[in-house]
Backbone as JSON Lines, residues from 0, in Angstrom:
{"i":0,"aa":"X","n":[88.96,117.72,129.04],"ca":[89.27,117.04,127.79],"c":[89.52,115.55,128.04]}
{"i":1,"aa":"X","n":[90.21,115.81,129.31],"ca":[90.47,113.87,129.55],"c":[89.19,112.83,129.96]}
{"i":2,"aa":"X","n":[88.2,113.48,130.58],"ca":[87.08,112.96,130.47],"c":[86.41,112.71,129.62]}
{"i":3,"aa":"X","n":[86.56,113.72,128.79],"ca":[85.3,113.58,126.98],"c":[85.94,112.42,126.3]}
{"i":4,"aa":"X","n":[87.73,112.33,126.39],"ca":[88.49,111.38,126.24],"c":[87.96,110.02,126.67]}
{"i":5,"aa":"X","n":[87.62,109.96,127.51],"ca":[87.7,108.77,128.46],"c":[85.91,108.2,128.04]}
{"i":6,"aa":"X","n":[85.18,108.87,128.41],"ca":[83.61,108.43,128.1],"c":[84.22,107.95,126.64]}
{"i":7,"aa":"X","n":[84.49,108.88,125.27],"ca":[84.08,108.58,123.97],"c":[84.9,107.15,124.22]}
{"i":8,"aa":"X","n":[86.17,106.87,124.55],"ca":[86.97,105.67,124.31],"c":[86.0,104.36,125.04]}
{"i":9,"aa":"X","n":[85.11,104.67,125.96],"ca":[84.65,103.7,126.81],"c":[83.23,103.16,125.53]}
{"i":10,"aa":"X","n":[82.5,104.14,125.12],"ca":[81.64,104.04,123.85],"c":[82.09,103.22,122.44]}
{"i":11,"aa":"X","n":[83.36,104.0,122.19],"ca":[83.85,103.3,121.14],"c":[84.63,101.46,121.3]}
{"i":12,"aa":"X","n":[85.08,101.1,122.85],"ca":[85.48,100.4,122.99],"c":[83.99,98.99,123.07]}
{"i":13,"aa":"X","n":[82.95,99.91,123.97],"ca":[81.2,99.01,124.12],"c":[80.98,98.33,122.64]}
{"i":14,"aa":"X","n":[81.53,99.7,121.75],"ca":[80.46,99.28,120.38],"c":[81.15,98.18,119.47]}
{"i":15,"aa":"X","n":[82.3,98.13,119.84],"ca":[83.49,97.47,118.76],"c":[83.18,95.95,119.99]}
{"i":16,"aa":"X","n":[83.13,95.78,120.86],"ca":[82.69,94.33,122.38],"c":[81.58,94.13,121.98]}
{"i":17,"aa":"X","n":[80.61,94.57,121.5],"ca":[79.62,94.27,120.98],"c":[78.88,93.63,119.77]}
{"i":18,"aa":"X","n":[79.53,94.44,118.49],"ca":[79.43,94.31,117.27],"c":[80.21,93.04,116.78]}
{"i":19,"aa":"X","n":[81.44,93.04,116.95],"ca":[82.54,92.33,116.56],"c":[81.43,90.22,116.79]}
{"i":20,"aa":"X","n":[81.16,90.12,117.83],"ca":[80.68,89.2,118.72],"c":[79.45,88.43,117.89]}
{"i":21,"aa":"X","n":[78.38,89.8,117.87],"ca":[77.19,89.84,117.27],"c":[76.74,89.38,115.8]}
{"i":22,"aa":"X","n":[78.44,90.12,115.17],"ca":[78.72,89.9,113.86],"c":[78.78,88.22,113.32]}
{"i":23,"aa":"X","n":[80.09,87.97,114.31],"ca":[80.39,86.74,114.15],"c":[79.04,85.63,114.14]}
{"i":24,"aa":"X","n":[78.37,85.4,114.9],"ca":[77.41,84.72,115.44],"c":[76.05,84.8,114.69]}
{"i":25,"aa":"X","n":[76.07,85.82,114.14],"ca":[75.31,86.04,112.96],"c":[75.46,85.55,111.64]}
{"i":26,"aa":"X","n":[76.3,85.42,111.41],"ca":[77.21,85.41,110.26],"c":[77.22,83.61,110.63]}
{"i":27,"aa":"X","n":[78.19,83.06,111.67],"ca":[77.9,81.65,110.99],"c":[76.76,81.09,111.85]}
{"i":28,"aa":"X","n":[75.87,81.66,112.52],"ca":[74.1,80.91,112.01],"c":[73.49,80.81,110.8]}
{"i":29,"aa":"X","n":[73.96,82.23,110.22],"ca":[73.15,82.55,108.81],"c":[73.63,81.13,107.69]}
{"i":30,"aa":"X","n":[74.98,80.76,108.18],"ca":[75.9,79.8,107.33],"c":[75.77,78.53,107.7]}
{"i":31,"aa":"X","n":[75.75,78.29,109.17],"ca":[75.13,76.59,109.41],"c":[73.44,76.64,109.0]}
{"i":32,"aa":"X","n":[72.26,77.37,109.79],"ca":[71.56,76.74,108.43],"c":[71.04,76.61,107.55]}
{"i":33,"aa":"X","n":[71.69,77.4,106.47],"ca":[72.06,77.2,105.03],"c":[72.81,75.71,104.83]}
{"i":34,"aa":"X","n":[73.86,75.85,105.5],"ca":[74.62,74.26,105.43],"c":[73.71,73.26,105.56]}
{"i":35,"aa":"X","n":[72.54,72.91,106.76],"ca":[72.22,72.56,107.06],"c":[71.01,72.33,106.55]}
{"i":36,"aa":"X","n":[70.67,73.05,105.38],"ca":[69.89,72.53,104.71],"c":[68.2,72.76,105.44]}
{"i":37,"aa":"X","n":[68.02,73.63,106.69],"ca":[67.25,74.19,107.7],"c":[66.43,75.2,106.67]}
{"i":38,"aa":"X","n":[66.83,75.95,105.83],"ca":[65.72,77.07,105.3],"c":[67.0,77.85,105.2]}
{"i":39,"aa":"X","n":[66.9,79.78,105.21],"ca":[67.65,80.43,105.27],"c":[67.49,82.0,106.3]}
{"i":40,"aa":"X","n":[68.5,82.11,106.46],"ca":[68.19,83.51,107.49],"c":[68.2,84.57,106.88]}
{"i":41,"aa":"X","n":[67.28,84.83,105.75],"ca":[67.09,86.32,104.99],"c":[68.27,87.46,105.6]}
{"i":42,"aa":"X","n":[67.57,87.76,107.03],"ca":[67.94,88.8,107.16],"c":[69.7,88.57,107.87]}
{"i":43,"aa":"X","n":[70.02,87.8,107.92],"ca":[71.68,87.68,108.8],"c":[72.57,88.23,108.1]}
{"i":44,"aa":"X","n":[72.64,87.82,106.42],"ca":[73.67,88.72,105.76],"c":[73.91,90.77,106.02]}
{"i":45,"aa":"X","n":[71.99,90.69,106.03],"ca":[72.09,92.79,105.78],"c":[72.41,92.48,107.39]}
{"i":46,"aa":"X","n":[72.21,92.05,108.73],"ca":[72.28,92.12,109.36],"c":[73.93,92.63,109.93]}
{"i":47,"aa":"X","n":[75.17,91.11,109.53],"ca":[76.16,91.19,109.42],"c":[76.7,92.74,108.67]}
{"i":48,"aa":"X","n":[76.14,92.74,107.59],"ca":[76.94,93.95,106.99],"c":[76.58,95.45,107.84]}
{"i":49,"aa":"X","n":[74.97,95.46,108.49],"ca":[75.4,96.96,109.46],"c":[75.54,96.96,110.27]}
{"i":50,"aa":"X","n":[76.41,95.57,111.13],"ca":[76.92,95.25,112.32],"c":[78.8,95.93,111.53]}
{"i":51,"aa":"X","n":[79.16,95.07,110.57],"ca":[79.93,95.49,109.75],"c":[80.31,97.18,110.12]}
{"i":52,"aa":"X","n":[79.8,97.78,109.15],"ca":[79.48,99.43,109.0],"c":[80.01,100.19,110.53]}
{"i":53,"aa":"X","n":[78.93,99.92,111.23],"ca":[79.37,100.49,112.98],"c":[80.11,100.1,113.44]}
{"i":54,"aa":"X","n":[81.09,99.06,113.13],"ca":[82.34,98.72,113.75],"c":[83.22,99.47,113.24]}
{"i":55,"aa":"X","n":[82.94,99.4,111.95],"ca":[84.36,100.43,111.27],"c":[84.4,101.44,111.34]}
{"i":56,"aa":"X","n":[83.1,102.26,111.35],"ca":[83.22,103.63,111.63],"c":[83.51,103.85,113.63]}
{"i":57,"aa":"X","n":[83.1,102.63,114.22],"ca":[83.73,102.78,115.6],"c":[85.34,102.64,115.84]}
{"i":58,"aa":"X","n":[85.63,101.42,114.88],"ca":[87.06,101.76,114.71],"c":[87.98,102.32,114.58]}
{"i":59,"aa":"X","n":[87.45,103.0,113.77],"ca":[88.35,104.36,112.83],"c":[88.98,105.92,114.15]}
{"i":60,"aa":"X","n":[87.63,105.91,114.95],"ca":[87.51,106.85,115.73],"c":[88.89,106.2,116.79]}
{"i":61,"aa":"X","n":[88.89,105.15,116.93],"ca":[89.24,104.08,118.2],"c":[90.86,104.31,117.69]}
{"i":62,"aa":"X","n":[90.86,104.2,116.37],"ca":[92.72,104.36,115.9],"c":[93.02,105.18,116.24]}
{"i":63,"aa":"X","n":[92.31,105.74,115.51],"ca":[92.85,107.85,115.74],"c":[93.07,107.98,117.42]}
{"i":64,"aa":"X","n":[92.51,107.5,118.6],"ca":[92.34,107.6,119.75],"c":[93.95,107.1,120.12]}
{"i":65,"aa":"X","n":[93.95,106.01,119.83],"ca":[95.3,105.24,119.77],"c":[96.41,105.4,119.01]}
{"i":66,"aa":"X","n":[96.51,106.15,118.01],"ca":[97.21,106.77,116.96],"c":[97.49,105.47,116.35]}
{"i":67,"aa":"X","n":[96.98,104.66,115.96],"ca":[97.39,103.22,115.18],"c":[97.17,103.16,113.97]}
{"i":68,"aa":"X","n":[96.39,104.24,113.14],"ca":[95.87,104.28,112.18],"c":[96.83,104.16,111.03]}
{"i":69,"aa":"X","n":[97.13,103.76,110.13],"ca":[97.92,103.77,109.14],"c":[98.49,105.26,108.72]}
{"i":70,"aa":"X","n":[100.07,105.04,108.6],"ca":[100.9,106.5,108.39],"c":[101.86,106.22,107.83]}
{"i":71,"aa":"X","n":[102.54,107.19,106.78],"ca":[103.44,107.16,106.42],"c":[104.96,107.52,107.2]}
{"i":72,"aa":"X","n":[105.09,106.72,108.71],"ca":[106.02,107.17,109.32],"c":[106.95,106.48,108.7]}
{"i":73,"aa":"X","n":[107.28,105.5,107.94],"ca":[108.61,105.47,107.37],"c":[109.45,106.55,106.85]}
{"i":74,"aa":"X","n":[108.69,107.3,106.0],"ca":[108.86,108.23,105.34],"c":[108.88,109.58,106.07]}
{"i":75,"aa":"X","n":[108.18,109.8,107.01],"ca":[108.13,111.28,107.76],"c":[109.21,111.13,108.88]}
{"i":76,"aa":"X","n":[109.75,109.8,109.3],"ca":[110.53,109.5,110.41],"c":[111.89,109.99,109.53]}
{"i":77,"aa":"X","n":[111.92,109.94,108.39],"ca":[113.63,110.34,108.09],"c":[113.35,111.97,107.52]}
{"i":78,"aa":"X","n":[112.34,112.85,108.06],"ca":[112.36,113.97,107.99],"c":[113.08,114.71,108.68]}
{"i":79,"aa":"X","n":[113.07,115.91,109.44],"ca":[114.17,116.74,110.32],"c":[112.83,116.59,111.21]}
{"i":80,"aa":"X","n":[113.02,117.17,112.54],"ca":[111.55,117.38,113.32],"c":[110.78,118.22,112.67]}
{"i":81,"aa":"X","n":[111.49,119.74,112.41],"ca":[110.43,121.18,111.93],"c":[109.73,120.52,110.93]}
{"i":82,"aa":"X","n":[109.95,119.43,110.1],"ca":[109.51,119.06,108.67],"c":[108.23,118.48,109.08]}
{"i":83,"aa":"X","n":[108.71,117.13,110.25],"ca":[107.21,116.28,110.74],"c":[106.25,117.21,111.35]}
{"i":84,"aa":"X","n":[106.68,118.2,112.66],"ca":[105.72,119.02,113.05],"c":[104.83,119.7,111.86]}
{"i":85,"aa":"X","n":[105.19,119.78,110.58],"ca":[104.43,120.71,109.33],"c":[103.82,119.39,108.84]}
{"i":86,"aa":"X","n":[104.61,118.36,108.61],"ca":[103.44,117.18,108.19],"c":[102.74,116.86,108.91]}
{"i":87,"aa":"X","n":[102.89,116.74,109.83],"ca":[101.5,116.38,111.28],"c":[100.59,117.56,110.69]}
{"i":88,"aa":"X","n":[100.9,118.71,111.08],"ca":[99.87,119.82,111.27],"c":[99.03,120.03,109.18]}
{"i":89,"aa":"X","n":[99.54,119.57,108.65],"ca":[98.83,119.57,107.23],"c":[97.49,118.05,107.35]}
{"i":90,"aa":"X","n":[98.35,117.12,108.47],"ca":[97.64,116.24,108.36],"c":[96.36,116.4,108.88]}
{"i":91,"aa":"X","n":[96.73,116.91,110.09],"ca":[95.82,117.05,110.75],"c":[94.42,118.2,110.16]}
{"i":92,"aa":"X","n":[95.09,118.76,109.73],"ca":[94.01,119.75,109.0],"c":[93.03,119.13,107.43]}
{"i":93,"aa":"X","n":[93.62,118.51,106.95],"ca":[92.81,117.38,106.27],"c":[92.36,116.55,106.54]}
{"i":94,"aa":"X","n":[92.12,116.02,107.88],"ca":[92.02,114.86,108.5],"c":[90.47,115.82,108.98]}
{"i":95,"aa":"X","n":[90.64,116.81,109.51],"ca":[89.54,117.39,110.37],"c":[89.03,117.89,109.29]}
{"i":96,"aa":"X","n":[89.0,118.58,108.17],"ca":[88.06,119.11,107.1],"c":[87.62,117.58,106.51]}
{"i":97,"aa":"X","n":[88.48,116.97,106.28],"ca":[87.52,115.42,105.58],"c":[86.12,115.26,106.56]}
{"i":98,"aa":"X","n":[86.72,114.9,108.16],"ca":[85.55,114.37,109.01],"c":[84.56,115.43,109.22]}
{"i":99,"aa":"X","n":[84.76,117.12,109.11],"ca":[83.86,118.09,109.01],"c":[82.92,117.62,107.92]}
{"i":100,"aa":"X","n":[83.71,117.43,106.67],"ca":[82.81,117.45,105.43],"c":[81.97,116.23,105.34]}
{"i":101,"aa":"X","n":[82.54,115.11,105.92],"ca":[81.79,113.9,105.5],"c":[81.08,113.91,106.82]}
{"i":102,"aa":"X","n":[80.83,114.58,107.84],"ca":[79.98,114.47,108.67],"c":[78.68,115.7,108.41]}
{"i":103,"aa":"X","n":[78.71,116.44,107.72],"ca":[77.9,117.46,107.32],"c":[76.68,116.48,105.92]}
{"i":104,"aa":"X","n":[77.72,115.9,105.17],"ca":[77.28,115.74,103.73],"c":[76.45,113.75,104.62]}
{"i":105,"aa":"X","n":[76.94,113.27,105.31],"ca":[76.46,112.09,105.75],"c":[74.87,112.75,106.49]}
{"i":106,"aa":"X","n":[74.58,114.13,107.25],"ca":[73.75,114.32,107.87],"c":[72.74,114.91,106.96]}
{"i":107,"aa":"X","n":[73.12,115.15,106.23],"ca":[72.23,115.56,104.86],"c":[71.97,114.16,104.31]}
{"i":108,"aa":"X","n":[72.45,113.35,103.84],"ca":[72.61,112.1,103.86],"c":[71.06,111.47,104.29]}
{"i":109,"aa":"X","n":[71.17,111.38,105.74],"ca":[70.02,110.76,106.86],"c":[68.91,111.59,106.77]}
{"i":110,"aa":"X","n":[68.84,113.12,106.72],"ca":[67.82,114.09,106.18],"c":[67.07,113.29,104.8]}
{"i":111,"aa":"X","n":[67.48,112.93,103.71],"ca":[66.95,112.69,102.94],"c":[66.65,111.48,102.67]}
{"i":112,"aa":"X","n":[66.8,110.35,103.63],"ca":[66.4,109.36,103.62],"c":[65.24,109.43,104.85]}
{"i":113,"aa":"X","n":[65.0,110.19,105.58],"ca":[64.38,110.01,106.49],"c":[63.04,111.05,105.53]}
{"i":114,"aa":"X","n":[62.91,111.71,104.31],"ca":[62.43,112.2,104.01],"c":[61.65,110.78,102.88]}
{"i":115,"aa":"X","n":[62.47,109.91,102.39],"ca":[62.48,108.77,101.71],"c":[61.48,107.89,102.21]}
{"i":116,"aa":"X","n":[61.51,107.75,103.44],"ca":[61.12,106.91,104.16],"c":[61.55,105.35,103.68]}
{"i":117,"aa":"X","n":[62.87,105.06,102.92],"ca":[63.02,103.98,102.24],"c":[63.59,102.79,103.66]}
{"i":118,"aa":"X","n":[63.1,101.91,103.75],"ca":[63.48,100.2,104.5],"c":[64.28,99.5,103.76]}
{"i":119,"aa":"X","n":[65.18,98.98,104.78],"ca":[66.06,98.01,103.97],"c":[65.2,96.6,103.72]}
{"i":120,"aa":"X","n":[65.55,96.28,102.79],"ca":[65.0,94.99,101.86],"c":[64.18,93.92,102.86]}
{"i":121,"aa":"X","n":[65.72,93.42,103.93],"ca":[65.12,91.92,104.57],"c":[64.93,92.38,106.08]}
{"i":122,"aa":"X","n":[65.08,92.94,106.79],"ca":[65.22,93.83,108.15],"c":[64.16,94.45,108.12]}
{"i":123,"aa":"X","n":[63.96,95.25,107.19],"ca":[62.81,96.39,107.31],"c":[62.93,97.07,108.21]}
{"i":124,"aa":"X","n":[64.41,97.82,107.93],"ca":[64.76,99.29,109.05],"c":[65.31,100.63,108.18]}
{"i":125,"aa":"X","n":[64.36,101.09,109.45],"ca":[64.64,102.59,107.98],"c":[66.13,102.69,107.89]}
{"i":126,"aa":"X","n":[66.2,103.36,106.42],"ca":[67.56,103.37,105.9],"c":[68.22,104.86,106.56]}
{"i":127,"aa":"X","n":[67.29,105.44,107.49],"ca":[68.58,106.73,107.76],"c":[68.97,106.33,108.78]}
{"i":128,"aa":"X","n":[68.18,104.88,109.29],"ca":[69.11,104.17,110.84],"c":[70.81,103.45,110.63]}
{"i":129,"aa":"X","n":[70.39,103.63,109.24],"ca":[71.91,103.02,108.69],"c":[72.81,103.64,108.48]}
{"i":130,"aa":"X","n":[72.58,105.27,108.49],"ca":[73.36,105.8,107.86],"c":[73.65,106.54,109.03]}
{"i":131,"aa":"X","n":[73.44,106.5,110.34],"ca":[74.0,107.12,111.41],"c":[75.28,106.93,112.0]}
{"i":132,"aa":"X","n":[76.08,105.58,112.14],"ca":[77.24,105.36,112.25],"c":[78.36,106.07,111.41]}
{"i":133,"aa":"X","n":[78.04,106.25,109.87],"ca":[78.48,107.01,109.13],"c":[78.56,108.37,110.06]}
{"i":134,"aa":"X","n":[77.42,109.04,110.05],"ca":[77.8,110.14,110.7],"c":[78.6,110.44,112.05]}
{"i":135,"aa":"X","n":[77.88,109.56,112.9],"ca":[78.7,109.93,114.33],"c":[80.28,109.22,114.46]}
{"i":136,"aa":"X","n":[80.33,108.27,112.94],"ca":[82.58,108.07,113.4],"c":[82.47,108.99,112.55]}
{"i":137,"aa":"X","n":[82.1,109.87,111.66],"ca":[83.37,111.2,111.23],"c":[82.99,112.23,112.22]}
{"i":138,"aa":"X","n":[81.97,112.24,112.76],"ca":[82.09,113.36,113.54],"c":[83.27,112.81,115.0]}
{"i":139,"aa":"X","n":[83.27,111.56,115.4],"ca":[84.17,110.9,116.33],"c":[85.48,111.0,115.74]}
{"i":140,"aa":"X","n":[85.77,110.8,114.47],"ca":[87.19,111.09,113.65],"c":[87.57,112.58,113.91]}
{"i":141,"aa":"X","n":[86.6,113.1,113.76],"ca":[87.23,115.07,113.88],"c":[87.29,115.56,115.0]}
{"i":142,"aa":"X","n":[86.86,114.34,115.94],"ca":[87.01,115.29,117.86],"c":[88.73,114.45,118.19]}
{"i":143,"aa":"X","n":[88.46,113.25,117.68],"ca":[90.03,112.58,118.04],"c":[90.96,113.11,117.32]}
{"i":144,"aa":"X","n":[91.19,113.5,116.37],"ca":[91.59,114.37,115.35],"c":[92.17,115.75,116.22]}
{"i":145,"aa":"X","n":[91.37,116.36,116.7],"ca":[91.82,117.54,117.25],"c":[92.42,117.24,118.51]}
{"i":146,"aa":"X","n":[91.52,116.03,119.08],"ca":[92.76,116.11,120.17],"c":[93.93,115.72,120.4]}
{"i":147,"aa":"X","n":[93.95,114.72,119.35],"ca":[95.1,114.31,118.97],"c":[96.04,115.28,118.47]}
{"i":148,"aa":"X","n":[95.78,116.66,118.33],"ca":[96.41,117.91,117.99],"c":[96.98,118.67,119.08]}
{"i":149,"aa":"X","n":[95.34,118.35,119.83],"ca":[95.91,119.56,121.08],"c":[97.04,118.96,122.1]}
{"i":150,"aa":"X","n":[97.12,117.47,122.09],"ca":[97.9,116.77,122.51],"c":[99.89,116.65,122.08]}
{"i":151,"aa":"X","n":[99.91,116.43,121.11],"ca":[101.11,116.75,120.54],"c":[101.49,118.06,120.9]}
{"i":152,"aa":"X","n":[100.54,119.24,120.29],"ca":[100.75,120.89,120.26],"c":[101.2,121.1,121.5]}
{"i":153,"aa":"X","n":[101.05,120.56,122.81],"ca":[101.38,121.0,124.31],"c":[102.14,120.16,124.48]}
{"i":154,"aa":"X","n":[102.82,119.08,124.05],"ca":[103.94,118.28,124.44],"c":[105.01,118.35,123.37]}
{"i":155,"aa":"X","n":[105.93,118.45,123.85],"ca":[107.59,118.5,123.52],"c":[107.9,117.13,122.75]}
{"i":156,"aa":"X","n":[107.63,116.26,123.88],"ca":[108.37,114.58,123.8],"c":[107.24,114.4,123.23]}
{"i":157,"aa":"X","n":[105.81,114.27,122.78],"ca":[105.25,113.05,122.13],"c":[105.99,113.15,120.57]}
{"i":158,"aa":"X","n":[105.36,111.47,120.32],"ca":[105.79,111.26,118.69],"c":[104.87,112.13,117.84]}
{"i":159,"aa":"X","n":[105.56,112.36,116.61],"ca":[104.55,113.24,116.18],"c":[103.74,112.32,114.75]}
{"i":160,"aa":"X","n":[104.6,111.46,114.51],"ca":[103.41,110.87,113.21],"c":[103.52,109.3,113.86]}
């Protein structure tokens, strides 16, 4: 488990060193020259935005990894423990049916665009290449998700929200 751990975090950490960078640099070429009065870079905006897309869905996976993700521990911290262990474990079970469901309904998703054969506008890349990040952070949300379960579930001392 600590290995599958360790590869996905090394992936999710490549894609977020990558994107983040790519984004930027894209984004203000596309804007100096425009400024500059040079012509325009059609494609830098769609570019930026599914540089955009794969970061966040790399992100998302990357919180959950880190438990940083936004929580209502104000509120679960003035619970009793038995109370948080039942809010963790409700969480967690909605947390993993969301990323089940939206990773099922996203792959159906790419099925029918790849049936589409539809291109994005200024890029001209098929549109189920876009819609793959979608799929693989909820399916990355529902493996961190669980382990982030099986992790707590065998430890005493970790925090639980």
């Amino acid at each position: 488990m600590k290995t599958l751990s360790k590869y996905l975090g090394k992936i999710e950490e490549g894609i977020l060193l990558v994107t983040f960078p790519a984004m930027t640099v894209i984004t203000i070429a596309g804007t100096a020259v425009r400024y500059l009065q040079l012509g325009s870079l059609v494609w830098s905006e769609e570019a930026a935005r599914y540089l955009m897309i794969i970061s966040a869905f790399a992100g998302i996976s990357l919180g959950f990894r880190e438990n940083t993700h936004l929580g209502l521990s104000f509120f679960v911290g003035r619970l009793s423990q038995t109370a948080q262990k039942a809010v963790f474990a409700v969480r967690t079970v909605l947390i993993t049916l969301f990323g089940v469901l939206t990773s099922y309904f996203s792959f159906k998703m790419i099925q029918k665009q790849m049936a589409l054969t539809q291109v994005s506008p200024a890029m001209q890349i098929p549109m189920w290449i876009i819609y793959i990040p979608m799929f693989l952070g909820c399916v990355l949300l529902t493996v961190r998700t669980v382990q982030s379960a099986i992790k707590v579930g065998f430890s005493d001392n970790q925090e639980v929200i």
